[in-house]
């Protein structure tokens, strides 16, 4: 199934063709080289002061940790995400060694995930990001350090919508939509300070 983005001018096919499936191929395994390519793409993302605050907890289907991470997902996500070859918890190091907040850590981690997702698309893999998970259960269950903030769980694998039950199959086939570019633009209006008395 293709769900190509409708754009007013062409954009790179890696961006236009990416979408977030719920159907994954249970027969597909993510081998070490494929996983390493995704992590390398994330690793080379830019970050504030090259702080590289992203961290990844990788679990593969069949491992106990995959089941454990799956169990922390919201029920609506648990319904389909178990078929993914890998479930990856993404965390951001939001506090430095001195305990001070790292204000760009979440932004940087999102950029790293964007790079990972684009590499996956190039490698004919799909990624579905999920914010619907229990952060407290993840923290406790995987013993995350206090400086780490769980951000998102990634379902990674090879797309296959054929086994999805009715309601999920309908969502899978639904068209992708976006706001028009014009809605994203803020007016470049200059606000004048009142003259000093
Ligand atoms: C931070 C974040 C959290 C998301 N959380 C969920 C989620 O919990 N469950 C889900 O099914 N999709 C989730 N998504 C996927 C979005 O719904 C999806 O990216 C959006 O609808 C656009 O669709 P597309 O990725 O196919 O273009 C999330 C995406 C992001 C970036």
Coordinates of C-alpha atoms and ligand atoms in Angstrom, one line a residue:
X1 CA 0.0 0.0 0.0
X2 CA 1.3 3.5 -0.9
X3 CA 0.2 6.6 0.9
X4 CA 2.2 9.2 -0.9
X5 CA 2.1 12.7 0.6
X6 CA 0.2 15.2 -1.6
X7 CA 2.5 18.1 -1.9
X8 CA 2.3 21.4 -3.9
X9 CA 5.8 20.9 -5.2
X10 CA 7.9 17.7 -5.2
X11 CA 9.7 16.6 -2.0
X12 CA 12.2 13.8 -1.7
X13 CA 10.5 10.4 -2.1
X14 CA 12.0 9.2 1.3
X15 CA 9.8 11.9 2.9
X16 CA 6.8 11.7 0.6
X17 CA 6.5 7.9 0.8
X18 CA 6.9 7.5 4.6
X19 CA 3.9 6.8 6.7
X20 CA 3.2 5.1 10.0
X21 CA 1.7 1.6 9.6
X22 CA 0.0 -0.5 12.2
X23 CA 0.4 -3.8 10.3
X24 CA 3.8 -5.5 10.6
X25 CA 5.1 -8.7 9.2
X26 CA 5.6 -11.2 12.0
X27 CA 7.9 -13.3 9.8
X28 CA 10.4 -10.4 9.5
X29 CA 13.4 -10.2 11.9
X30 CA 15.5 -7.1 12.2
X31 CA 19.1 -8.2 11.8
X32 CA 22.1 -6.7 13.4
X33 CA 23.3 -4.8 10.3
X34 CA 19.8 -3.3 9.7
X35 CA 19.5 -2.2 13.3
X36 CA 23.0 -0.7 13.3
X37 CA 22.2 1.4 10.2
X38 CA 19.2 2.9 12.0
X39 CA 21.2 3.6 15.1
X40 CA 24.1 5.1 13.1
X41 CA 21.6 7.4 11.3
X42 CA 20.4 8.6 14.7
X43 CA 23.9 8.9 16.1
X44 CA 24.9 11.4 13.4
X45 CA 22.0 13.8 14.1
X46 CA 22.9 17.3 15.1
X47 CA 22.5 18.3 18.7
X48 CA 23.0 21.4 20.9
X49 CA 26.7 21.6 21.8
X50 CA 27.0 18.1 20.3
X51 CA 25.5 16.8 23.5
X52 CA 23.9 13.7 21.8
X53 CA 21.3 13.2 24.5
X54 CA 19.4 10.4 22.8
X55 CA 19.4 6.9 24.2
X56 CA 17.8 3.7 22.8
X57 CA 16.6 0.6 24.6
X58 CA 16.2 -2.0 21.8
X59 CA 14.0 -5.1 22.2
X60 CA 13.3 -7.7 19.5
X61 CA 10.2 -9.8 19.0
X62 CA 10.5 -13.1 20.9
X63 CA 12.6 -11.5 23.7
X64 CA 11.2 -11.1 27.2
X65 CA 12.0 -7.4 27.1
X66 CA 9.9 -7.0 23.9
X67 CA 6.9 -8.4 25.8
X68 CA 7.7 -6.2 28.8
X69 CA 7.8 -3.0 26.7
X70 CA 4.7 -4.0 24.8
X71 CA 2.9 -4.3 28.1
X72 CA 3.6 -0.7 28.9
X73 CA 1.9 0.6 25.7
X74 CA -1.6 2.0 25.7
X75 CA -4.2 -0.7 24.9
X76 CA -4.8 0.8 21.5
X77 CA -1.1 0.4 20.6
X78 CA -0.8 -3.0 22.2
X79 CA -3.5 -4.2 19.8
X80 CA -1.0 -4.1 16.8
X81 CA 2.5 -3.2 18.0
X82 CA 3.4 -6.7 19.1
X83 CA 3.9 -7.8 15.5
X84 CA 6.8 -5.3 15.0
X85 CA 10.2 -6.9 14.6
X86 CA 11.6 -4.4 17.2
X87 CA 10.1 -2.2 19.9
X88 CA 12.6 0.6 20.8
X89 CA 12.2 2.8 23.8
X90 CA 13.7 6.3 23.1
X91 CA 14.8 8.3 26.0
X92 CA 16.5 11.7 26.3
X93 CA 19.1 12.7 28.8
X94 CA 17.3 15.8 30.0
X95 CA 19.6 16.5 33.0
X96 CA 23.4 16.9 32.9
X97 CA 26.0 15.4 35.2
X98 CA 25.6 18.4 37.5
X99 CA 21.8 17.9 37.5
X100 CA 21.1 21.0 35.5
X101 CA 18.3 20.7 32.9
X102 CA 19.3 20.3 29.3
X103 CA 16.8 22.5 27.5
X104 CA 17.4 21.1 24.0
X105 CA 17.5 17.4 24.8
X106 CA 14.0 16.6 23.7
X107 CA 14.4 18.6 20.5
X108 CA 17.7 16.9 19.7
X109 CA 16.2 13.5 20.4
X110 CA 13.3 14.1 18.1
X111 CA 15.8 15.0 15.4
X112 CA 17.7 11.8 16.0
X113 CA 14.5 9.8 15.6
X114 CA 13.7 11.7 12.4
X115 CA 17.0 10.6 11.0
X116 CA 16.4 7.0 12.1
X117 CA 12.9 7.0 10.5
X118 CA 14.3 8.3 7.2
X119 CA 17.1 5.7 7.2
X120 CA 14.4 3.0 7.8
X121 CA 12.4 4.3 4.9
X122 CA 15.6 4.1 2.7
X123 CA 16.1 0.5 3.9
X124 CA 12.5 -0.5 3.1
X125 CA 11.6 -0.7 6.8
X126 CA 8.7 1.2 8.5
X127 CA 8.6 2.9 11.9
X128 CA 5.5 3.8 13.9
X129 CA 6.3 6.2 16.8
X130 CA 4.1 5.9 19.9
X131 CA 3.7 8.4 22.7
X132 CA 1.0 6.2 24.2
X133 CA 2.9 4.3 26.8
X134 CA 3.2 4.3 30.6
X135 CA 6.3 6.3 31.4
X136 CA 6.3 5.3 35.1
X137 CA 6.1 1.6 34.2
X138 CA 9.0 2.0 31.7
X139 CA 11.1 3.8 34.3
X140 CA 10.5 1.2 37.0
X141 CA 10.5 -1.9 34.7
X142 CA 13.8 -1.0 32.9
X143 CA 15.5 0.8 35.8
X144 CA 16.0 4.1 33.9
X145 CA 18.3 6.7 35.6
X146 CA 16.6 9.8 36.9
X147 CA 18.4 11.9 34.3
X148 CA 16.7 10.0 31.5
X149 CA 13.2 11.0 30.3
X150 CA 11.3 8.4 28.3
X151 CA 10.1 10.1 25.1
X152 CA 8.6 7.6 22.7
X153 CA 8.4 3.9 21.8
X154 CA 9.2 3.0 18.1
X155 CA 7.6 0.0 16.4
X156 CA 10.0 -1.0 13.7
X157 CA 9.6 -3.7 11.0
X158 CA 8.5 -4.6 7.6
X159 CA 5.0 -3.4 6.7
X160 CA 2.3 -5.9 6.2
X161 CA -1.3 -4.8 6.6
X162 CA -2.8 -8.2 5.5
X163 CA -3.4 -9.5 9.1
X164 CA -5.0 -6.4 10.6
X165 CA -8.6 -6.8 12.0
X166 CA -11.4 -4.7 10.5
X167 CA -11.2 -1.4 12.4
X168 CA -7.4 -1.3 12.3
X169 CA -7.5 -2.2 8.6
X170 CA -9.8 0.8 7.9
X171 CA -7.5 3.1 9.8
X172 CA -4.5 1.7 7.9
X173 CA -6.1 2.6 4.5
X174 CA -7.3 6.1 5.6
X175 CA -5.6 8.9 3.6
X176 CA -2.8 10.9 5.3
X177 CA -3.7 14.6 5.9
X178 CA -1.8 17.7 6.8
X179 CA -2.4 21.4 7.4
X180 CA -1.5 23.6 4.3
X181 CA 1.8 25.3 4.4
X182 CA 0.1 28.7 4.7
X183 CA -1.3 27.7 8.1
X184 CA 2.2 27.1 9.4
X185 CA 3.5 30.6 8.7
X186 CA 3.5 33.2 11.3
X187 CA 3.2 36.9 10.2
X188 CA 6.6 38.6 10.2
X189 CA 5.1 41.7 11.8
X190 CA 7.4 44.0 13.8
X191 CA 5.9 45.3 17.1
X192 CA 7.2 48.7 17.9
X193 CA 8.1 49.5 21.6
X194 CA 6.3 52.7 22.8
X195 CA 8.7 55.6 22.7
X196 CA 10.4 56.4 26.1
X197 CA 9.0 59.5 27.8
Ligands
LIG1 C1 5.5 11.8 19.2 C2 4.5 10.9 18.5 C3 3.6 10.2 19.2 C4 2.7 9.3 18.6 N1 2.0 8.5 19.3 C5 1.2 7.6 18.7 C6 0.5 6.6 19.4 O1 0.6 6.5 20.6 N2 -0.3 5.7 18.7 C7 -0.4 5.7 17.4 O2 -1.1 4.8 16.8 N3 0.3 6.6 16.6 C8 1.1 7.5 17.2 N4 1.8 8.4 16.5 C9 1.7 8.4 15.0 C10 1.0 9.6 14.5 O3 -0.4 9.5 14.8 C11 1.2 9.8 13.0 O4 2.6 10.0 12.8 C12 0.4 10.9 12.4 O5 -1.0 10.6 12.5 C13 0.8 11.1 11.0 O6 0.6 10.0 10.2 P1 1.9 9.4 9.3 O7 3.0 9.2 10.2 O8 1.4 8.2 8.7 O9 2.1 10.5 8.3 C14 2.7 9.3 17.1 C15 3.6 10.1 16.4 C16 4.5 10.9 17.1 C17 5.5 11.7 16.3

